Coordinates of N, CA, C and O in Angstrom, one line a residue:
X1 N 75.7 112.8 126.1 CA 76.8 111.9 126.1 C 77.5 111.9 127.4 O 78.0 113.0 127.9
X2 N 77.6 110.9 127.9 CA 78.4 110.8 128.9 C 79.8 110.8 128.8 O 80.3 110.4 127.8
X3 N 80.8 111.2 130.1 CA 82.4 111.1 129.7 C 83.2 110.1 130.7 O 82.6 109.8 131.7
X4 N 84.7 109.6 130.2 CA 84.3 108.4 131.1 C 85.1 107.5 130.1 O 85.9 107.8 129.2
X5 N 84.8 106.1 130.5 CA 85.0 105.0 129.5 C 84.1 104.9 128.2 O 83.4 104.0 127.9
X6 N 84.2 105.6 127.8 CA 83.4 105.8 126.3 C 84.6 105.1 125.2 O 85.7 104.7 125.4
X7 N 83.8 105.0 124.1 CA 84.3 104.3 122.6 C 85.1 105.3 122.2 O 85.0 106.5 122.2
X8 N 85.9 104.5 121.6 CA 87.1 105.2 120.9 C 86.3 105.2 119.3 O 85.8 104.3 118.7
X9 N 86.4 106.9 118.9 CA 85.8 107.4 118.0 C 85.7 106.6 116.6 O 86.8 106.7 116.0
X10 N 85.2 106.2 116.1 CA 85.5 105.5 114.6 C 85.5 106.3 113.1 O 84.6 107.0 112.5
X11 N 86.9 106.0 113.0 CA 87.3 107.3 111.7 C 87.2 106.9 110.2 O 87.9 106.0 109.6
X12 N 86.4 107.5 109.6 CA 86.3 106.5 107.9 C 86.7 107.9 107.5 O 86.4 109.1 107.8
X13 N 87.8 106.9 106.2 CA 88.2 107.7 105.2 C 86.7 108.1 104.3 O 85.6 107.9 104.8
X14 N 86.8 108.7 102.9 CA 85.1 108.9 102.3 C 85.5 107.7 101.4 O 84.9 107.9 100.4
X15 N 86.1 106.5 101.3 CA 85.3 105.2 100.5 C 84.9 104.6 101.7 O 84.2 103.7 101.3
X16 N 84.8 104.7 102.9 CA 84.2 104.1 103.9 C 82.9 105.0 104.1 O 81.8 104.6 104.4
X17 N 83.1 105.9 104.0 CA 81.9 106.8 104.3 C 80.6 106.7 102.8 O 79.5 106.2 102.9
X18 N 80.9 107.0 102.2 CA 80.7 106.0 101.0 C 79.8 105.0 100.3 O 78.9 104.9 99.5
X19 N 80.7 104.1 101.1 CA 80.3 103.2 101.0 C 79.0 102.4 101.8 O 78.5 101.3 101.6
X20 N 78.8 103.3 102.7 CA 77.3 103.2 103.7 C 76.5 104.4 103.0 O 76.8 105.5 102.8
X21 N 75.2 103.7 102.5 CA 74.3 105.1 102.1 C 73.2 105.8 103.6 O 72.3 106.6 103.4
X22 N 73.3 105.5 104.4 CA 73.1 105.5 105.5 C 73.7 107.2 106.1 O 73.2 108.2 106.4
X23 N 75.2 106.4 106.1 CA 76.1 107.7 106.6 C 76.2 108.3 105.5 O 76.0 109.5 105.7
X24 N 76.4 108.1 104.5 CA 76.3 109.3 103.5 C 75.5 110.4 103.1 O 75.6 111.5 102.6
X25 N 74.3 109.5 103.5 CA 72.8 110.3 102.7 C 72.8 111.8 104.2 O 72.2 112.9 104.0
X26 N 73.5 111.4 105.6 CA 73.2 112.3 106.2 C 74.5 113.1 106.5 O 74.7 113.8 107.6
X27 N 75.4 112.9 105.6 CA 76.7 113.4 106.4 C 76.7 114.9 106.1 O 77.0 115.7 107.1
X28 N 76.2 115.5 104.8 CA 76.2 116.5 104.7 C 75.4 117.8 105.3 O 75.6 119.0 105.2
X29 N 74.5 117.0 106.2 CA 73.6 118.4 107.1 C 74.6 117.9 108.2 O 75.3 118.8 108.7
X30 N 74.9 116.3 108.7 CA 75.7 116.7 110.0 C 76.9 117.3 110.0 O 77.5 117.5 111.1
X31 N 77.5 117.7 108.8 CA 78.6 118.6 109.0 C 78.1 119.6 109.0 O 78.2 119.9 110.2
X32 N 77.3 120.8 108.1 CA 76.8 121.7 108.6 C 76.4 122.0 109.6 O 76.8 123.1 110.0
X33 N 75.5 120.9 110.6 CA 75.2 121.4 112.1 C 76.4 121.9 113.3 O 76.5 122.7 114.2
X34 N 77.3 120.7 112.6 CA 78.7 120.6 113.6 C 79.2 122.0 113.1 O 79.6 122.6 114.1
X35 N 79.5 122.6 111.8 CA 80.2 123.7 111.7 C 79.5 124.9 112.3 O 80.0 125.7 113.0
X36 N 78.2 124.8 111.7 CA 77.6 126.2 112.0 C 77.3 126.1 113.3 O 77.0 127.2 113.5
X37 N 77.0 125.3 114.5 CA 77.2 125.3 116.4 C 78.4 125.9 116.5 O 78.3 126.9 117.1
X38 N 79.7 125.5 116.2 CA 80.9 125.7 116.4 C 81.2 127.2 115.9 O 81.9 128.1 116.3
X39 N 80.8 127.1 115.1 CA 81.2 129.1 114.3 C 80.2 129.7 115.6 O 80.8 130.4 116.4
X40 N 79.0 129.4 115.6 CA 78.2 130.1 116.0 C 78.6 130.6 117.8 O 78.4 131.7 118.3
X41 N 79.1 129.5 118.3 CA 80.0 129.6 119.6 C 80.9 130.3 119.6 O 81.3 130.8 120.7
X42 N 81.7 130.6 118.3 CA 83.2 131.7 118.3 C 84.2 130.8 118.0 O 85.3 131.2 118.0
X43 N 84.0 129.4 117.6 CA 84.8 128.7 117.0 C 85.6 129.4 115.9 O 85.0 130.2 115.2
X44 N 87.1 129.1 115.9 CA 88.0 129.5 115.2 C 87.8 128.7 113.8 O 88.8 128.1 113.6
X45 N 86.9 128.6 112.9 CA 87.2 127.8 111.7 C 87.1 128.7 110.2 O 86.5 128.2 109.3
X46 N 87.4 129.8 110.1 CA 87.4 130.5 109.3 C 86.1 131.6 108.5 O 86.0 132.4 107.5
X47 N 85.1 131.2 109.6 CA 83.8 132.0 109.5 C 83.6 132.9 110.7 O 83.9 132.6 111.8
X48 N 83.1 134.3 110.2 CA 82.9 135.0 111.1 C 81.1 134.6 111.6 O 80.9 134.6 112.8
X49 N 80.1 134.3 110.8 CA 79.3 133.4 110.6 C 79.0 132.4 110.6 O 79.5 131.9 109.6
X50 N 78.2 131.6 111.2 CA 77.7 130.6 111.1 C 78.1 129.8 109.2 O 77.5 130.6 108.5
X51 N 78.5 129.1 108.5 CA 78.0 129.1 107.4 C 76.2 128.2 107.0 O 75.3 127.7 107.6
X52 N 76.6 128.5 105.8 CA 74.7 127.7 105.1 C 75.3 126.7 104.5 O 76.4 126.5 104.1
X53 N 74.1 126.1 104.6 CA 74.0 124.6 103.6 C 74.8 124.8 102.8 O 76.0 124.4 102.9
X54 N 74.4 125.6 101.9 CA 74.7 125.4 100.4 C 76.6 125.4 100.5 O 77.4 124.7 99.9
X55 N 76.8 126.7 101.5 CA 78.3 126.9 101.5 C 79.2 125.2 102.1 O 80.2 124.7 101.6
X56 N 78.4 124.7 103.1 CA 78.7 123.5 103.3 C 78.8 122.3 102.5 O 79.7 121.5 102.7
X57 N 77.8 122.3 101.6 CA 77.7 121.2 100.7 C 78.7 122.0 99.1 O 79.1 121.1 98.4
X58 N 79.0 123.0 98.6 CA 79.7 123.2 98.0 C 81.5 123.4 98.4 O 82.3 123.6 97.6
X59 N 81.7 123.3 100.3 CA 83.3 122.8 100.1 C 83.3 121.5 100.3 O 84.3 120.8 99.9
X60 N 82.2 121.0 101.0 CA 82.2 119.5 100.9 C 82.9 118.7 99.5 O 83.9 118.0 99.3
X61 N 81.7 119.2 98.5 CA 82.3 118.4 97.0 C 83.4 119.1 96.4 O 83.9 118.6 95.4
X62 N 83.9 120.2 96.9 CA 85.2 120.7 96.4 C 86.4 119.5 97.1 O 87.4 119.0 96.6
X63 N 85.8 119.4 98.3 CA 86.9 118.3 99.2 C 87.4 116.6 98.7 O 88.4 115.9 98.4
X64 N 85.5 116.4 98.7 CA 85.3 115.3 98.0 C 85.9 115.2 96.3 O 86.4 114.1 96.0
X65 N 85.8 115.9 95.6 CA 86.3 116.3 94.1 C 88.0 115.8 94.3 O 88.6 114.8 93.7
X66 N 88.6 116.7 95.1 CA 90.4 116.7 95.5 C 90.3 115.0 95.9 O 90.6 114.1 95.1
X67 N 89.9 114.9 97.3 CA 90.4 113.3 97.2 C 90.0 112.6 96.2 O 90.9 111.7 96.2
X68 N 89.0 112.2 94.9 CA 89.1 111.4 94.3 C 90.0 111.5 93.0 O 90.0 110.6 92.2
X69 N 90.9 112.6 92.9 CA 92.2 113.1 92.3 C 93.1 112.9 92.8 O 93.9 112.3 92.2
X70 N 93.3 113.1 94.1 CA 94.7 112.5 94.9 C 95.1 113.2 95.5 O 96.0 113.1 96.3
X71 N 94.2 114.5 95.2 CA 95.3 116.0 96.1 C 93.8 116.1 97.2 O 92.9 116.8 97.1
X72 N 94.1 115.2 98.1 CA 93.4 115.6 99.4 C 92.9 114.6 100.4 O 93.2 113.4 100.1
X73 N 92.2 114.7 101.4 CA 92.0 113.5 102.4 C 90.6 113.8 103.2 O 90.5 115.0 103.6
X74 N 89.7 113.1 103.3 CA 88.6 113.4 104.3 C 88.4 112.8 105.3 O 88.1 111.6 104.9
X75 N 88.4 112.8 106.8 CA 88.2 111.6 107.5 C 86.8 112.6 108.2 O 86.5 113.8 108.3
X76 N 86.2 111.3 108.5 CA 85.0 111.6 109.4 C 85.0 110.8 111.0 O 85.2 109.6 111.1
X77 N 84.7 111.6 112.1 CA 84.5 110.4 112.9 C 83.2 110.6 113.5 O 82.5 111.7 113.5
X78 N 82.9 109.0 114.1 CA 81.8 108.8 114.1 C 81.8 108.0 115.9 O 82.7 107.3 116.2
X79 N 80.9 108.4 116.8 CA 80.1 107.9 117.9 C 79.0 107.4 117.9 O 77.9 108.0 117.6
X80 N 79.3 106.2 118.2 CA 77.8 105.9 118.0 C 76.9 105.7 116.8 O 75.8 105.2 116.8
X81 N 77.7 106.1 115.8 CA 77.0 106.2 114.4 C 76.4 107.3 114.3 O 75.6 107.5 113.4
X82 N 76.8 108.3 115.3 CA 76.8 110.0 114.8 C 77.8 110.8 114.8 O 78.4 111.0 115.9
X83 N 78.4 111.4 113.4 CA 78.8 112.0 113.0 C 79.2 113.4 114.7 O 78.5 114.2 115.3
X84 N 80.8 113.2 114.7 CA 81.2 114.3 115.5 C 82.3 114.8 115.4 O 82.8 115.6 116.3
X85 N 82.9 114.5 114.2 CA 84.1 115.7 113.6 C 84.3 115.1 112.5 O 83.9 114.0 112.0
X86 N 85.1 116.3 111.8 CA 85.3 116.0 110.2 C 86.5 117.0 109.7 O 86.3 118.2 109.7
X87 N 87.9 116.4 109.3 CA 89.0 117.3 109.0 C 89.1 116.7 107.3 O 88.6 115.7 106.7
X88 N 90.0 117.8 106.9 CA 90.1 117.4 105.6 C 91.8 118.4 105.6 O 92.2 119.4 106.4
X89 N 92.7 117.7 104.3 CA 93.7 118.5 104.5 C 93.5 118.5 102.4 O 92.8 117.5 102.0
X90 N 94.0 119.3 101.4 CA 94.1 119.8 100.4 C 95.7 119.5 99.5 O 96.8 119.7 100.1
X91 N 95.7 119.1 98.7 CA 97.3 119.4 97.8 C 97.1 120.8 97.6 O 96.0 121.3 97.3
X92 N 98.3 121.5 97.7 CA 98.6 122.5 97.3 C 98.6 123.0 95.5 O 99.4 122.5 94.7
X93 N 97.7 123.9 95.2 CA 98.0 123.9 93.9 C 99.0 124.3 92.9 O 98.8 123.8 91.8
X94 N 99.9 124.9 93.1 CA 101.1 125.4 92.4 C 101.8 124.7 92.4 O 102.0 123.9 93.4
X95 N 102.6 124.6 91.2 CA 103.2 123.4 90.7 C 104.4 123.5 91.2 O 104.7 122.4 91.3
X96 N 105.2 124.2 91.7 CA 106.4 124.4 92.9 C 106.0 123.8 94.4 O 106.8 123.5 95.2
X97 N 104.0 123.8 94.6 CA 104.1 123.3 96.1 C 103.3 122.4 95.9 O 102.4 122.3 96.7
X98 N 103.3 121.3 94.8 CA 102.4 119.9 94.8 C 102.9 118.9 95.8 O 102.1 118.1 96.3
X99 N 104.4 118.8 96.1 CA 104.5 117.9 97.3 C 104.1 117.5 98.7 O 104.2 116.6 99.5
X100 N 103.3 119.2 98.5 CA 103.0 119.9 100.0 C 101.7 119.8 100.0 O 101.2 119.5 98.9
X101 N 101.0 120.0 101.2 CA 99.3 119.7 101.6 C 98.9 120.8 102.7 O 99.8 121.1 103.6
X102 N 98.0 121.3 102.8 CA 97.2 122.1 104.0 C 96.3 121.6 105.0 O 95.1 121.7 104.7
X103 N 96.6 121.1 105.9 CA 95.6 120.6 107.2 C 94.4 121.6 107.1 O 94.3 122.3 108.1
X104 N 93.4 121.8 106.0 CA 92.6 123.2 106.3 C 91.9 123.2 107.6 O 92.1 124.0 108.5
X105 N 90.9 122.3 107.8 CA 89.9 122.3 108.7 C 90.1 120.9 109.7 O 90.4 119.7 109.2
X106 N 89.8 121.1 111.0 CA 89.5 120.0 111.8 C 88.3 120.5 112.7 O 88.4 121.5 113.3
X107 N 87.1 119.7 112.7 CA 86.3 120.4 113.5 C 85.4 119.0 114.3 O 85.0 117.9 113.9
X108 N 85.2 119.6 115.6 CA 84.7 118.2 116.4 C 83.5 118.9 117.2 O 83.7 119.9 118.0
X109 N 82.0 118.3 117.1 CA 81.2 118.9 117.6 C 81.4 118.9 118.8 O 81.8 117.9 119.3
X110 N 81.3 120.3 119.8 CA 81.1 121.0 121.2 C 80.8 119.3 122.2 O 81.8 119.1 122.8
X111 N 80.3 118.7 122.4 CA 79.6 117.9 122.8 C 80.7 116.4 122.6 O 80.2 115.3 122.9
X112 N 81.6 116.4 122.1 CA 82.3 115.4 121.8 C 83.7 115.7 121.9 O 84.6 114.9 121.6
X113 N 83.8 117.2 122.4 CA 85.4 117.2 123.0 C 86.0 116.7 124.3 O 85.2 116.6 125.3
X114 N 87.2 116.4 124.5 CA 87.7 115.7 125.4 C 87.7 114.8 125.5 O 87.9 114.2 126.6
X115 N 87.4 113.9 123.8 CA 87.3 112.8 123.9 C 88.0 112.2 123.1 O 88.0 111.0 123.2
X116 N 88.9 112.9 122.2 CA 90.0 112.1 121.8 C 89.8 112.3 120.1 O 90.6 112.1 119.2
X117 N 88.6 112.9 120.0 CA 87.9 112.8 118.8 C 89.3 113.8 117.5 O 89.6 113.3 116.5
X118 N 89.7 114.8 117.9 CA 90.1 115.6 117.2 C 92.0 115.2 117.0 O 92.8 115.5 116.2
X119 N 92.3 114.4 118.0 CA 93.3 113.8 118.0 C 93.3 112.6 116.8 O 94.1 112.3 115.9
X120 N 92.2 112.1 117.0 CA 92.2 110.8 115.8 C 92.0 111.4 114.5 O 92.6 111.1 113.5
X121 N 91.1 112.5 114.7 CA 91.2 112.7 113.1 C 92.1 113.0 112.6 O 92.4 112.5 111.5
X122 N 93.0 114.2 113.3 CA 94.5 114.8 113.3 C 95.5 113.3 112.7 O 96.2 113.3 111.7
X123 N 95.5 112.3 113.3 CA 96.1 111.1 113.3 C 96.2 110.7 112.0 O 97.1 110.7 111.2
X124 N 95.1 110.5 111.9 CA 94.4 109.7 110.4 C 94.5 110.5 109.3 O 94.5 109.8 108.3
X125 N 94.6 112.1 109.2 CA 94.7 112.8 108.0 C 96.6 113.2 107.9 O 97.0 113.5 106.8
X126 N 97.4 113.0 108.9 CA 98.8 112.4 109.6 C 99.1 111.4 108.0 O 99.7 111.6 107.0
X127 N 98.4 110.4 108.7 CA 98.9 109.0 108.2 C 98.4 108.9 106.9 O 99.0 108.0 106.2
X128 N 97.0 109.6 106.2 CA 97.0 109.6 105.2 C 97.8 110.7 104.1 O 97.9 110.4 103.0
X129 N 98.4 111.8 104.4 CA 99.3 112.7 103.7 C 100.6 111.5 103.8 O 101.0 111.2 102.7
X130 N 101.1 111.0 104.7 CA 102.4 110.4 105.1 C 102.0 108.9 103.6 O 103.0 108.6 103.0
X131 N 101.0 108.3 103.3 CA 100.2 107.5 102.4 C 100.2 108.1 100.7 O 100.5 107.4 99.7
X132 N 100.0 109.1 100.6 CA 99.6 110.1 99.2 C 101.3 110.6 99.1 O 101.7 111.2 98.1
X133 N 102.4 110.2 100.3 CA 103.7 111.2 99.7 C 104.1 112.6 99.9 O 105.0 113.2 99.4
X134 N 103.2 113.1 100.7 CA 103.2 114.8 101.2 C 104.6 114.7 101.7 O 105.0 113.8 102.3
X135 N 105.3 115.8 101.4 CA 106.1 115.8 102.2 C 106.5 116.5 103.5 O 107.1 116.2 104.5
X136 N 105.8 117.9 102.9 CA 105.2 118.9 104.6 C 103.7 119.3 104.7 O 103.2 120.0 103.8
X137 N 103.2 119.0 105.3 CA 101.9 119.2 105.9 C 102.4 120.9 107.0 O 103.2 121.3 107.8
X138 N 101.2 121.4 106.3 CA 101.1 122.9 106.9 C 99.7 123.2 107.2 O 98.8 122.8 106.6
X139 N 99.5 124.2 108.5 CA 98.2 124.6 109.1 C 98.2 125.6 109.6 O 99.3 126.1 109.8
X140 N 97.0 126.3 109.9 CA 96.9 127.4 110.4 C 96.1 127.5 111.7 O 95.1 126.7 111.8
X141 N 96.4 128.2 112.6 CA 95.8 128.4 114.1 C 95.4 129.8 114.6 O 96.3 130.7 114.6
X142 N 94.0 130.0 115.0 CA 94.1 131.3 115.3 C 94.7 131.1 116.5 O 94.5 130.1 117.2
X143 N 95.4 132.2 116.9 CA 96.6 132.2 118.2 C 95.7 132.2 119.4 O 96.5 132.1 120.4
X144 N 94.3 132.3 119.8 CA 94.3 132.2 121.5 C 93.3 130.7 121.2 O 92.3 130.3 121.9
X145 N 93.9 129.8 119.8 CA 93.1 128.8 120.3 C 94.5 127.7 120.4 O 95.3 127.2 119.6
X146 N 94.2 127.8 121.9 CA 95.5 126.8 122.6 C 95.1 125.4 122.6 O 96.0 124.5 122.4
X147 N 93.9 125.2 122.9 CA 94.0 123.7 122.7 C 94.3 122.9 121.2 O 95.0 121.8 121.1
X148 N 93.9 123.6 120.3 CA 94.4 123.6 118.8 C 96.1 123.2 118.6 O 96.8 122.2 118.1
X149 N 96.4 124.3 119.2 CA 97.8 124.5 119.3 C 98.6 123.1 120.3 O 99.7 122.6 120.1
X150 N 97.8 122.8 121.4 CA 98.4 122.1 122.0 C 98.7 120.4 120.9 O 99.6 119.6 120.6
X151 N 97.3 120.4 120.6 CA 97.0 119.2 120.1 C 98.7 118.9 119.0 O 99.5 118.0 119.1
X152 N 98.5 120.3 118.0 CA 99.2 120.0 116.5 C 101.1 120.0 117.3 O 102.0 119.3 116.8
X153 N 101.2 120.5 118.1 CA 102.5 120.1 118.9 C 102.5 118.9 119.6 O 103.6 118.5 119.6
X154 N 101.8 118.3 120.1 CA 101.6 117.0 120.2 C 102.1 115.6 119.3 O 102.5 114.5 119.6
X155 N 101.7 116.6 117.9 CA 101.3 115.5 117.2 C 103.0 116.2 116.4 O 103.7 115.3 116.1
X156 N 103.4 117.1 116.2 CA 105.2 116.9 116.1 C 104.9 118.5 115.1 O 106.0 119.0 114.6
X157 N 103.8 119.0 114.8 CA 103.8 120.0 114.5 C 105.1 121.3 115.6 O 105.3 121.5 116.8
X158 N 105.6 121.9 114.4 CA 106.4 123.1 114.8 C 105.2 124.3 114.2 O 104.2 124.3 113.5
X159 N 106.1 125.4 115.0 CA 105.4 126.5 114.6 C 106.7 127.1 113.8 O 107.9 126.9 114.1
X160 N 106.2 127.8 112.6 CA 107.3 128.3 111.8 C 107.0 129.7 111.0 O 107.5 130.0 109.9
X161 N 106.1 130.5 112.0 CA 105.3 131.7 112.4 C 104.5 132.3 112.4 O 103.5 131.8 111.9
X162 N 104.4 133.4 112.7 CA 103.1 134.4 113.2 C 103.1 135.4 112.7 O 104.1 136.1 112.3
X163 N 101.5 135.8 112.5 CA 101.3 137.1 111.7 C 100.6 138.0 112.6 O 99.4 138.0 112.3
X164 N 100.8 138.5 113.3 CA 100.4 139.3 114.7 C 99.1 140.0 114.0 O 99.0 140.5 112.9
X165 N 98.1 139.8 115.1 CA 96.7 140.6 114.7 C 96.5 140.5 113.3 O 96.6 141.5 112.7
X166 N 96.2 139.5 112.6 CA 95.9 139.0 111.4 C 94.9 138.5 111.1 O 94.5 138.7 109.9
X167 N 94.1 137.4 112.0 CA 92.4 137.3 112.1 C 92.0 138.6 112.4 O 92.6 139.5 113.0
X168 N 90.2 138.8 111.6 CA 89.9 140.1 112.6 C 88.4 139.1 112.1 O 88.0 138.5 111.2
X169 N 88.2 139.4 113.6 CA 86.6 138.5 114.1 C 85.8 139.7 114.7 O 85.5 139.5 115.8
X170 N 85.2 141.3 113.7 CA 85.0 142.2 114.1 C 85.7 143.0 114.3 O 86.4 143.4 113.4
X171 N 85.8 143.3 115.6 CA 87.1 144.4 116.5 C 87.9 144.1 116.8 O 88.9 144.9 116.7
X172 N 88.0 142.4 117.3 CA 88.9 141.6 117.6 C 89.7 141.7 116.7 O 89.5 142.1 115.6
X173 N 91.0 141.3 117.3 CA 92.3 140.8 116.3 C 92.9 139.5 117.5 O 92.9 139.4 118.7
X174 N 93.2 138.8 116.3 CA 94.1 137.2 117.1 C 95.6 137.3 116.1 O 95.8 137.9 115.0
X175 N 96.0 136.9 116.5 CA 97.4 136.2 115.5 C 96.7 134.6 114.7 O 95.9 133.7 114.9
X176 N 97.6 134.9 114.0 CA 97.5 133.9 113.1 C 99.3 132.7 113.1 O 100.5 132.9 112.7
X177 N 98.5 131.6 113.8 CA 99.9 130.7 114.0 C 99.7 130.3 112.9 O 98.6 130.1 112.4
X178 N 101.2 129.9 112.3 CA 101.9 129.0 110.8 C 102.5 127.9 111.5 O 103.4 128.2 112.2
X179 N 102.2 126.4 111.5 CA 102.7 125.2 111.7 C 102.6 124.4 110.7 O 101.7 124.4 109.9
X180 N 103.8 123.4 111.0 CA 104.0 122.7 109.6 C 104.9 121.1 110.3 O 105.6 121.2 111.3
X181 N 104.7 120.1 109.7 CA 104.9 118.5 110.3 C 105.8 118.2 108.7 O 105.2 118.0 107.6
X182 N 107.3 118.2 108.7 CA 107.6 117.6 108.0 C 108.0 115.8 108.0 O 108.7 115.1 108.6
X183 N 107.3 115.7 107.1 CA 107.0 114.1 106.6 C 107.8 113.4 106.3 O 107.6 112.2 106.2
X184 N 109.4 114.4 105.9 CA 110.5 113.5 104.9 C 111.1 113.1 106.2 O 111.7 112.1 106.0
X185 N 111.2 113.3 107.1 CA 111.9 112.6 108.2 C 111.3 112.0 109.0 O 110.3 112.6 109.4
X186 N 111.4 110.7 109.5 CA 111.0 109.4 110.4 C 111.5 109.7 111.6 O 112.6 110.2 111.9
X187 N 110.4 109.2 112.4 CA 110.7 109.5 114.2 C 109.7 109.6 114.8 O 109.7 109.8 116.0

């Protein structure tokens, strides 16, 4: 892929995704590829491993299950009509934090950063919690991934704290950043 004047990423919610048996029938290995390159590089997404299929296609339909309930959001984006990021954010389960949601995962294949890709999806899972009534949207960052960090302050995310040396990726230790986008106020 070239960088440059390129297309602005195209983001479907899953009744758009869906609703193509095309992108559907392949969305589920191209998430797997995209996650397990990205783990496999040292990507921060919650695997010290690569994951498998099966782990892929079982949070997939955990994901997919939540949004057709109401407690969740999936956006996919697409180049070209290939699949190069995919975030999803969760309702919280406890019945004291149902207003609230988890930004869990945003992940944009290696090959499609710098392109705006991880910004739209961030946008669109934004405007879909702000849609469903969330009222704070909360995430987690492992602390030396700054472009992460830059992005979710961009987008009006605060940080509201840290758990010092709390990932362990091996020997390593990172912090673990706490950010959160409250929704009840306009601006």
């Amino acid at each position: 892929m070239t960088r440059g004047a390129a297309a602005e990423p195209a983001v479907l919610d899953t009744g758009e995704l869906t609703s193509d048996p095309e992108l559907e029938a392949r969305f589920a290995e191209s998430v797997h590829r995209i996650l397990a390159d990205l783990v496999g590089g040292g990507a921060a997404l919650g695997w010290t491993e690569p994951p498998s299929r099966d782990e892929v296609a079982e949070l997939l339909g955990r994901v997919v299950s939540a949004v057709q309930a109401g407690d969740g959001a999936l956006r996919a984006a697409y180049l070209d009509r290939r699949l190069v990021g995919v975030g999803y954010w969760l309702r919280y389960d406890r019945p004291t934090h149902r207003p609230h949601a988890d930004l869990e995962k945003i992940a944009v294949d290696a090959a499609a950063h710098g392109r705006g890709v991880g910004r739209a999806l961030a946008a669109a899972l934004i405007a879909d919690a702000r849609e469903a009534g969330i009222e704070v949207l909360t995430l987690d960052v492992r602390g030396d991934n700054t472009n992460a960090l830059h992005l979710y302050q961009s987008l009006g995310f605060t940080e509201y704290g840290r758990l010092p040396d709390f990932v362990a990726v091996g020997e390593r230790r990172y912090d673990k950043v706490l950010c959160m986008l409250d929704l009840r106020r306009r601006g």
